[in-house]
mmCIF file of C-alpha atoms and ligand atoms in Angstrom:
data_model
loop_
_atom_site.group_PDB
_atom_site.id
_atom_site.type_symbol
_atom_site.label_atom_id
_atom_site.label_comp_id
_atom_site.label_asym_id
_atom_site.label_seq_id
_atom_site.Cartn_x
_atom_site.Cartn_y
_atom_site.Cartn_z
ATOM 1 C CA MET A 171 -1.444 75.348 -30.347
ATOM 2 C CA LEU A 172 0.069 72.137 -28.932
ATOM 3 C CA ILE A 173 1.796 69.629 -31.374
ATOM 4 C CA ILE A 174 1.755 66.041 -30.253
ATOM 5 C CA GLY A 175 4.255 64.060 -32.443
ATOM 6 C CA GLU A 176 2.736 61.049 -34.241
ATOM 7 C CA LYS A 177 5.724 59.023 -35.081
ATOM 8 C CA VAL A 178 6.076 56.595 -32.140
ATOM 9 C CA ASN A 179 3.550 54.275 -33.759
ATOM 10 C CA VAL A 180 3.447 50.443 -34.164
ATOM 11 C CA MET A 181 2.271 50.714 -37.571
ATOM 12 C CA SER A 182 5.791 52.317 -38.576
ATOM 13 C CA LEU A 183 8.116 50.138 -40.442
ATOM 14 C CA THR A 184 10.975 51.004 -38.012
ATOM 15 C CA ILE A 185 9.015 51.429 -34.724
ATOM 16 C CA GLY A 186 6.844 48.324 -34.965
ATOM 17 C CA PRO A 187 9.701 45.933 -34.969
ATOM 18 C CA ALA A 188 11.669 47.769 -32.352
ATOM 19 C CA MET A 189 8.616 47.640 -30.008
ATOM 20 C CA LYS A 190 8.313 43.797 -30.573
ATOM 21 C CA ASN A 191 12.050 43.311 -30.130
ATOM 22 C CA ARG A 192 12.283 45.502 -27.144
ATOM 23 C CA ASP A 193 15.058 47.427 -29.148
ATOM 24 C CA PRO A 194 15.410 50.829 -27.456
ATOM 25 C CA LYS A 195 17.467 52.780 -30.020
ATOM 26 C CA PRO A 196 14.864 53.356 -32.935
ATOM 27 C CA ILE A 197 12.219 54.433 -30.643
ATOM 28 C CA GLN A 198 14.610 56.826 -28.582
ATOM 29 C CA ASP A 199 15.862 58.276 -31.868
ATOM 30 C CA MET A 200 12.493 58.890 -33.015
ATOM 31 C CA ALA A 201 11.272 60.342 -29.715
ATOM 32 C CA ALA A 202 14.327 62.741 -29.606
ATOM 33 C CA ALA A 203 13.996 63.829 -33.499
ATOM 34 C CA GLN A 204 10.359 64.682 -32.852
ATOM 35 C CA VAL A 205 10.990 66.780 -29.855
ATOM 36 C CA GLU A 206 13.901 68.456 -31.733
ATOM 37 C CA ALA A 207 11.586 69.222 -34.638
ATOM 38 C CA GLY A 208 9.345 70.991 -32.102
ATOM 39 C CA ALA A 209 6.752 68.453 -30.917
ATOM 40 C CA ASN A 210 5.564 69.425 -27.390
ATOM 41 C CA ALA A 211 4.273 66.019 -26.665
ATOM 42 C CA LEU A 212 4.455 62.546 -27.999
ATOM 43 C CA ASP A 213 1.786 60.068 -28.950
ATOM 44 C CA ILE A 214 2.893 56.533 -28.011
ATOM 45 C CA ASN A 215 0.807 54.263 -30.084
ATOM 46 C CA ILE A 216 1.133 50.508 -29.474
ATOM 47 C CA GLY A 217 -2.075 49.534 -31.082
ATOM 48 C CA PRO A 218 -4.576 47.211 -29.583
ATOM 49 C CA ALA A 219 -1.542 45.124 -28.257
ATOM 50 C CA ARG A 220 -3.602 42.130 -27.469
ATOM 51 C CA LYS A 221 -0.887 39.597 -26.363
ATOM 52 C CA ASP A 222 1.685 41.592 -24.142
ATOM 53 C CA GLY A 223 0.090 44.919 -23.790
ATOM 54 C CA PRO A 224 0.805 46.123 -20.274
ATOM 55 C CA GLU A 225 4.327 44.745 -20.413
ATOM 56 C CA MET A 226 4.966 46.492 -23.867
ATOM 57 C CA MET A 227 3.354 49.829 -22.897
ATOM 58 C CA GLU A 228 5.538 50.014 -19.510
ATOM 59 C CA TRP A 229 8.676 49.337 -21.651
ATOM 60 C CA VAL A 230 7.805 51.818 -24.370
ATOM 61 C CA VAL A 231 6.989 54.577 -21.769
ATOM 62 C CA ASN A 232 10.186 53.992 -19.897
ATOM 63 C CA THR A 233 12.244 53.806 -23.017
ATOM 64 C CA VAL A 234 10.963 57.154 -24.457
ATOM 65 C CA GLN A 235 11.217 58.809 -20.860
ATOM 66 C CA ASP A 236 15.064 57.840 -20.957
ATOM 67 C CA ALA A 237 15.565 59.918 -23.965
ATOM 68 C CA VAL A 238 13.012 62.760 -23.715
ATOM 69 C CA ASP A 239 11.358 64.946 -21.063
ATOM 70 C CA VAL A 240 7.932 65.727 -22.614
ATOM 71 C CA THR A 241 4.195 64.953 -21.811
ATOM 72 C CA LEU A 242 3.283 61.455 -23.284
ATOM 73 C CA CYS A 243 -0.115 60.677 -24.956
ATOM 74 C CA LEU A 244 -0.662 57.058 -24.349
ATOM 75 C CA ASP A 245 -2.579 55.561 -27.419
ATOM 76 C CA THR A 246 -4.206 52.124 -27.092
ATOM 77 C CA THR A 247 -7.690 50.722 -26.729
ATOM 78 C CA ASN A 248 -6.256 48.013 -24.480
ATOM 79 C CA ALA A 249 -7.078 49.116 -20.805
ATOM 80 C CA GLU A 250 -4.623 47.096 -18.986
ATOM 81 C CA ALA A 251 -1.806 48.465 -21.148
ATOM 82 C CA MET A 252 -3.087 51.905 -20.595
ATOM 83 C CA GLU A 253 -2.959 51.539 -16.960
ATOM 84 C CA ALA A 254 0.584 50.029 -16.967
ATOM 85 C CA GLY A 255 1.715 53.056 -18.949
ATOM 86 C CA LEU A 256 -0.175 55.538 -16.761
ATOM 87 C CA LYS A 257 1.776 54.172 -13.780
ATOM 88 C CA VAL A 258 5.049 54.903 -15.063
ATOM 89 C CA CYS A 259 4.532 58.350 -16.603
ATOM 90 C CA LYS A 260 6.718 60.910 -14.957
ATOM 91 C CA LYS A 261 4.798 63.816 -16.189
ATOM 92 C CA GLN A 262 1.052 64.226 -16.324
ATOM 93 C CA PRO A 263 0.113 61.896 -19.147
ATOM 94 C CA ILE A 264 -2.683 62.197 -21.684
ATOM 95 C CA ILE A 265 -5.094 59.166 -22.113
ATOM 96 C CA ASN A 266 -5.737 58.386 -25.948
ATOM 97 C CA SER A 267 -8.630 57.902 -25.813
ATOM 98 C CA ALA A 268 -12.044 57.355 -24.574
ATOM 99 C CA SER A 269 -14.958 56.969 -27.044
ATOM 100 C CA GLY A 270 -18.838 56.834 -26.956
ATOM 101 C CA GLU A 271 -18.515 53.023 -26.540
ATOM 102 C CA PRO A 272 -19.819 52.483 -22.916
ATOM 103 C CA THR A 273 -17.364 50.089 -21.467
ATOM 104 C CA ARG A 274 -14.336 52.260 -22.815
ATOM 105 C CA LEU A 275 -15.792 55.298 -21.666
ATOM 106 C CA GLU A 276 -16.309 53.952 -18.248
ATOM 107 C CA THR A 277 -12.762 52.344 -18.077
ATOM 108 C CA MET A 278 -10.944 55.231 -19.505
ATOM 109 C CA THR A 279 -12.523 58.150 -17.499
ATOM 110 C CA SER A 280 -12.005 55.762 -14.371
ATOM 111 C CA LEU A 281 -8.231 55.893 -15.097
ATOM 112 C CA ALA A 282 -8.119 59.546 -15.695
ATOM 113 C CA ALA A 283 -9.638 60.176 -12.400
ATOM 114 C CA LYS A 284 -7.116 57.364 -10.809
ATOM 115 C CA TYR A 285 -3.936 58.772 -12.240
ATOM 116 C CA ASP A 286 -4.914 62.456 -12.496
ATOM 117 C CA ALA A 287 -4.506 62.086 -16.439
ATOM 118 C CA LYS A 288 -5.819 64.318 -19.175
ATOM 119 C CA LEU A 289 -8.154 62.624 -21.405
ATOM 120 C CA ILE A 290 -8.799 62.582 -25.204
ATOM 121 C CA GLY A 291 -12.586 62.021 -25.665
ATOM 122 C CA LEU A 292 -12.902 60.720 -29.397
ATOM 123 C CA THR A 293 -16.598 61.476 -30.270
ATOM 124 C CA MET A 294 -17.034 58.180 -32.081
ATOM 125 C CA PRO A 295 -20.137 56.116 -31.372
ATOM 126 C CA ALA A 296 -20.147 52.538 -30.299
ATOM 127 C CA THR A 297 -20.991 51.340 -33.907
ATOM 128 C CA GLY A 298 -20.115 53.154 -37.093
ATOM 129 C CA ILE A 299 -18.555 56.547 -37.748
ATOM 130 C CA PRO A 300 -20.030 59.910 -36.583
ATOM 131 C CA ARG A 301 -22.125 61.202 -39.296
ATOM 132 C CA ASP A 302 -22.249 65.121 -38.721
ATOM 133 C CA ALA A 303 -21.291 67.687 -36.127
ATOM 134 C CA ASN A 304 -24.515 67.038 -34.318
ATOM 135 C CA GLY A 305 -23.917 63.346 -34.109
ATOM 136 C CA ARG A 306 -20.433 64.108 -32.475
ATOM 137 C CA MET A 307 -21.991 66.595 -30.154
ATOM 138 C CA ALA A 308 -24.205 64.015 -28.661
ATOM 139 C CA ILE A 309 -21.231 61.932 -27.934
ATOM 140 C CA ALA A 310 -19.359 64.807 -26.685
ATOM 141 C CA VAL A 311 -21.990 65.332 -24.056
ATOM 142 C CA ASP A 312 -21.808 61.763 -22.891
ATOM 143 C CA ILE A 313 -18.038 62.032 -22.465
ATOM 144 C CA MET A 314 -18.476 65.244 -20.599
ATOM 145 C CA THR A 315 -21.092 63.878 -18.194
ATOM 146 C CA LYS A 316 -19.046 60.675 -17.447
ATOM 147 C CA MET A 317 -15.930 63.006 -16.749
ATOM 148 C CA ALA A 318 -17.980 65.131 -14.234
ATOM 149 C CA GLU A 319 -19.407 61.817 -12.704
ATOM 150 C CA LYS A 320 -15.896 60.568 -12.084
ATOM 151 C CA GLY A 321 -14.797 64.032 -10.839
ATOM 152 C CA VAL A 322 -12.266 64.557 -13.426
ATOM 153 C CA PRO A 323 -11.769 68.441 -14.137
ATOM 154 C CA LEU A 324 -13.287 69.409 -17.502
ATOM 155 C CA GLU A 325 -9.926 71.439 -18.139
ATOM 156 C CA ASN A 326 -8.371 67.762 -18.307
ATOM 157 C CA LEU A 327 -10.575 66.876 -21.248
ATOM 158 C CA TYR A 328 -9.843 67.273 -25.025
ATOM 159 C CA LEU A 329 -12.421 66.556 -27.444
ATOM 160 C CA ASP A 330 -11.732 65.014 -30.785
ATOM 161 C CA PRO A 331 -14.104 65.068 -33.696
ATOM 162 C CA LEU A 332 -12.280 62.216 -35.412
ATOM 163 C CA ILE A 333 -11.217 63.693 -38.614
ATOM 164 C CA LEU A 334 -11.910 61.358 -41.793
ATOM 165 C CA PRO A 335 -9.724 61.116 -44.924
ATOM 166 C CA ILE A 336 -10.770 63.752 -47.577
ATOM 167 C CA ALA A 337 -10.387 61.007 -50.311
ATOM 168 C CA VAL A 338 -13.060 59.005 -48.664
ATOM 169 C CA SER A 339 -15.577 61.374 -47.115
ATOM 170 C CA GLN A 340 -15.085 64.778 -48.661
ATOM 171 C CA GLU A 341 -18.246 66.276 -46.990
ATOM 172 C CA GLN A 342 -16.839 65.290 -43.404
ATOM 173 C CA ALA A 343 -14.067 67.919 -43.605
ATOM 174 C CA LEU A 344 -16.208 70.822 -42.796
ATOM 175 C CA GLU A 345 -18.398 68.795 -40.200
ATOM 176 C CA GLY A 346 -14.980 68.450 -38.289
ATOM 177 C CA ILE A 347 -14.575 72.298 -38.312
ATOM 178 C CA GLU A 348 -18.129 72.811 -37.234
ATOM 179 C CA ALA A 349 -17.612 70.232 -34.549
ATOM 180 C CA ILE A 350 -14.649 72.137 -33.177
ATOM 181 C CA LYS A 351 -16.801 75.191 -32.955
ATOM 182 C CA MET A 352 -19.611 73.333 -31.218
ATOM 183 C CA PHE A 353 -17.443 71.556 -28.774
ATOM 184 C CA ARG A 354 -16.076 74.858 -27.555
ATOM 185 C CA GLN A 355 -19.434 76.130 -26.711
ATOM 186 C CA LEU A 356 -20.119 73.237 -24.268
ATOM 187 C CA ASN A 357 -18.391 74.980 -21.316
ATOM 188 C CA ASP A 358 -17.116 78.456 -20.314
ATOM 189 C CA PRO A 359 -14.177 78.715 -20.318
ATOM 190 C CA PRO A 360 -14.418 76.560 -23.541
ATOM 191 C CA LEU A 361 -13.548 72.897 -23.659
ATOM 192 C CA LYS A 362 -10.329 72.028 -25.241
ATOM 193 C CA THR A 363 -10.202 70.280 -28.468
ATOM 194 C CA VAL A 364 -7.677 68.049 -30.465
ATOM 195 C CA VAL A 365 -7.558 66.341 -33.875
ATOM 196 C CA GLY A 366 -5.512 63.493 -35.564
ATOM 197 C CA LEU A 367 -4.417 66.059 -38.363
ATOM 198 C CA SER A 368 -2.866 63.412 -40.876
ATOM 199 C CA ASN A 369 -6.271 61.577 -40.921
ATOM 200 C CA ILE A 370 -7.276 64.197 -43.423
ATOM 201 C CA SER A 371 -4.715 63.322 -46.018
ATOM 202 C CA ASN A 372 -4.523 59.511 -45.285
ATOM 203 C CA GLY A 373 -4.778 57.744 -48.652
ATOM 204 C CA ALA A 374 -4.211 60.823 -50.721
ATOM 205 C CA LEU A 375 -1.187 61.365 -53.066
ATOM 206 C CA ALA A 376 2.053 61.980 -51.252
ATOM 207 C CA GLU A 377 2.614 65.273 -53.142
ATOM 208 C CA THR A 378 -0.719 66.592 -51.886
ATOM 209 C CA LYS A 379 -0.623 65.395 -48.240
ATOM 210 C CA PRO A 380 1.404 68.118 -46.751
ATOM 211 C CA LEU A 381 -0.562 70.825 -48.209
ATOM 212 C CA LEU A 382 -3.826 69.258 -47.162
ATOM 213 C CA ASP A 383 -2.409 68.829 -43.685
ATOM 214 C CA ARG A 384 -1.388 72.324 -43.390
ATOM 215 C CA THR A 385 -4.479 73.981 -45.028
ATOM 216 C CA TYR A 386 -6.692 72.112 -42.833
ATOM 217 C CA LEU A 387 -4.788 72.872 -39.734
ATOM 218 C CA THR A 388 -5.089 76.526 -40.577
ATOM 219 C CA MET A 389 -8.780 76.303 -41.005
ATOM 220 C CA LEU A 390 -9.085 74.490 -37.597
ATOM 221 C CA ALA A 391 -6.937 77.115 -35.877
ATOM 222 C CA THR A 392 -9.308 79.769 -37.132
ATOM 223 C CA VAL A 393 -12.162 78.102 -35.042
ATOM 224 C CA GLY A 394 -9.915 77.683 -31.979
ATOM 225 C CA LEU A 395 -8.300 74.230 -32.146
ATOM 226 C CA ASP A 396 -5.985 73.652 -29.268
ATOM 227 C CA ALA A 397 -3.963 70.651 -30.087
ATOM 228 C CA ALA A 398 -3.130 68.358 -32.944
ATOM 229 C CA ILE A 399 -1.433 64.783 -33.255
ATOM 230 C CA ALA A 400 0.809 65.501 -36.388
ATOM 231 C CA ASP A 401 4.010 64.761 -37.975
ATOM 232 C CA PRO A 402 6.521 67.253 -36.552
ATOM 233 C CA PHE A 403 9.025 66.354 -39.520
ATOM 234 C CA ASP A 404 6.803 68.266 -41.945
ATOM 235 C CA LYS A 405 8.729 71.497 -41.813
ATOM 236 C CA GLU A 406 6.166 73.522 -43.491
ATOM 237 C CA LEU A 407 3.536 72.436 -41.218
ATOM 238 C CA MET A 408 5.591 73.414 -38.083
ATOM 239 C CA ASP A 409 6.235 76.817 -39.603
ATOM 240 C CA THR A 410 2.561 77.108 -40.178
ATOM 241 C CA VAL A 411 2.134 76.056 -36.515
ATOM 242 C CA LYS A 412 4.603 78.878 -35.373
ATOM 243 C CA THR A 413 2.793 81.327 -37.675
ATOM 244 C CA VAL A 414 -0.486 80.350 -36.154
ATOM 245 C CA ARG A 415 0.919 80.953 -32.579
ATOM 246 C CA ILE A 416 1.907 84.365 -33.577
ATOM 247 C CA LEU A 417 -1.257 85.530 -35.270
ATOM 248 C CA ARG A 418 -3.315 83.874 -32.359
ATOM 249 C CA ASN A 419 -1.294 86.206 -30.106
ATOM 250 C CA GLU A 420 0.064 83.092 -28.160
ATOM 251 C CA VAL A 421 3.711 83.959 -28.748
ATOM 252 C CA LEU A 422 5.187 87.346 -28.949
ATOM 253 C CA TYR A 423 5.902 88.375 -32.567
ATOM 254 C CA CYS A 424 9.668 89.063 -33.473
ATOM 255 C CA HIS A 425 11.007 89.243 -37.081
ATOM 256 C CA SER A 426 12.842 85.994 -36.500
ATOM 257 C CA TYR A 427 9.878 84.144 -35.263
ATOM 258 C CA LEU A 428 10.538 81.206 -37.541
ATOM 259 C CA ASP A 429 14.000 80.395 -36.251
HETATM 260 N N1 THG B 115 -7.402 60.894 -33.060
HETATM 261 C C1 THG B 115 -6.672 60.591 -31.956
HETATM 262 N N2 THG B 115 -5.702 59.714 -32.026
HETATM 263 C C2 THG B 115 -5.206 59.215 -33.145
HETATM 264 C C3 THG B 115 -5.900 59.650 -34.241
HETATM 265 C C4 THG B 115 -6.858 60.584 -34.156
HETATM 266 N N3 THG B 115 -4.267 58.231 -33.203
HETATM 267 C C5 THG B 115 -3.813 57.718 -34.343
HETATM 268 C C6 THG B 115 -4.025 58.605 -35.614
HETATM 269 N N4 THG B 115 -5.206 59.230 -35.406
HETATM 270 C C7 THG B 115 -2.919 59.792 -35.620
HETATM 271 N N5 THG B 115 -1.724 59.232 -35.748
HETATM 272 C C8 THG B 115 -0.984 58.650 -36.826
HETATM 273 C C9 THG B 115 0.260 58.065 -36.652
HETATM 274 C C10 THG B 115 0.843 57.876 -37.957
HETATM 275 C C11 THG B 115 0.418 58.085 -39.122
HETATM 276 C C12 THG B 115 -0.752 58.881 -39.192
HETATM 277 C C13 THG B 115 -1.515 59.072 -38.078
HETATM 278 C C14 THG B 115 1.199 57.758 -40.365
HETATM 279 N N6 THG B 115 0.817 57.785 -41.570
HETATM 280 C C15 THG B 115 1.530 57.475 -42.548
HETATM 281 C C16 THG B 115 2.703 58.171 -42.776
HETATM 282 O O1 THG B 115 2.956 59.271 -42.332
HETATM 283 O O2 THG B 115 3.611 57.676 -43.579
HETATM 284 C C17 THG B 115 0.795 57.478 -44.011
HETATM 285 C C18 THG B 115 -0.415 56.783 -44.043
HETATM 286 C C19 THG B 115 -1.163 56.850 -45.310
HETATM 287 O O3 THG B 115 -1.527 57.925 -45.762
HETATM 288 O O4 THG B 115 -1.253 55.767 -46.039
HETATM 289 O O5 THG B 115 2.434 57.084 -40.114
HETATM 290 O O6 THG B 115 -7.512 60.863 -35.318
HETATM 291 N N7 THG B 115 -7.315 60.871 -30.780
#
């Protein structure tokens, strides 16, 4: 199970202004602290960045790379900004993300081919949100087909069911689990899967958020989830991740496996 730290995010009250003012310190501190806390990769979320997207993404990627040496997951719908970031990544990057929307699917899969990047395929239709696991599967197949057309190896694809908040659409939590099961069956060896874990607790009370996140992670782990965009500063979540790695036989057990 791979953990992609979610905290370098333009929505954050410390990171947003630092991105705008090109102030490296808060961004580098946030990157280093997440890696220290156990993140294996970092999501770099600059939002839609309509104004100076390419220049902003290039600067943020270089800033983060000066502080840490992990895989970067570039999170923007702005194609020019995505390409500017991909150009300067030192390690094989992850494009976050393509969706079922035809222009975005075409552009992001082309970029994955051009830069030998991994790609998160968000199984979100051109309009609205996916209704159930079957709706998500149809988009997953579209994304897979486009990947094959561009010659991107399927092992570079992570399918994302798009997790919705439990407080808003309670019936969708199990559809997300079902989608992970079904995505894996699309190929042999199984396709890889990822979720934005904290989507599940978005809008819930602060005291229940951590419990919602780590219980859902455990349920997703049971059906084979490969990666999660998550909060590495949630200590109990990270202990759960370590325990999942032991129970799935990904890491050799020893009594002090939490240390
Ligand atoms: N799939 C993919 N990418 C994604 C998501 C996904 N990127 C964005 C998002 N979902 C995951 N990233 C974040 C980043 C930051 C926060 C949440 C998700 C965040 N949340 C507030 C916090 O922690 O304080 C709380 C928000 C609230 O509950 O009000 O900062 O699904 N491919």
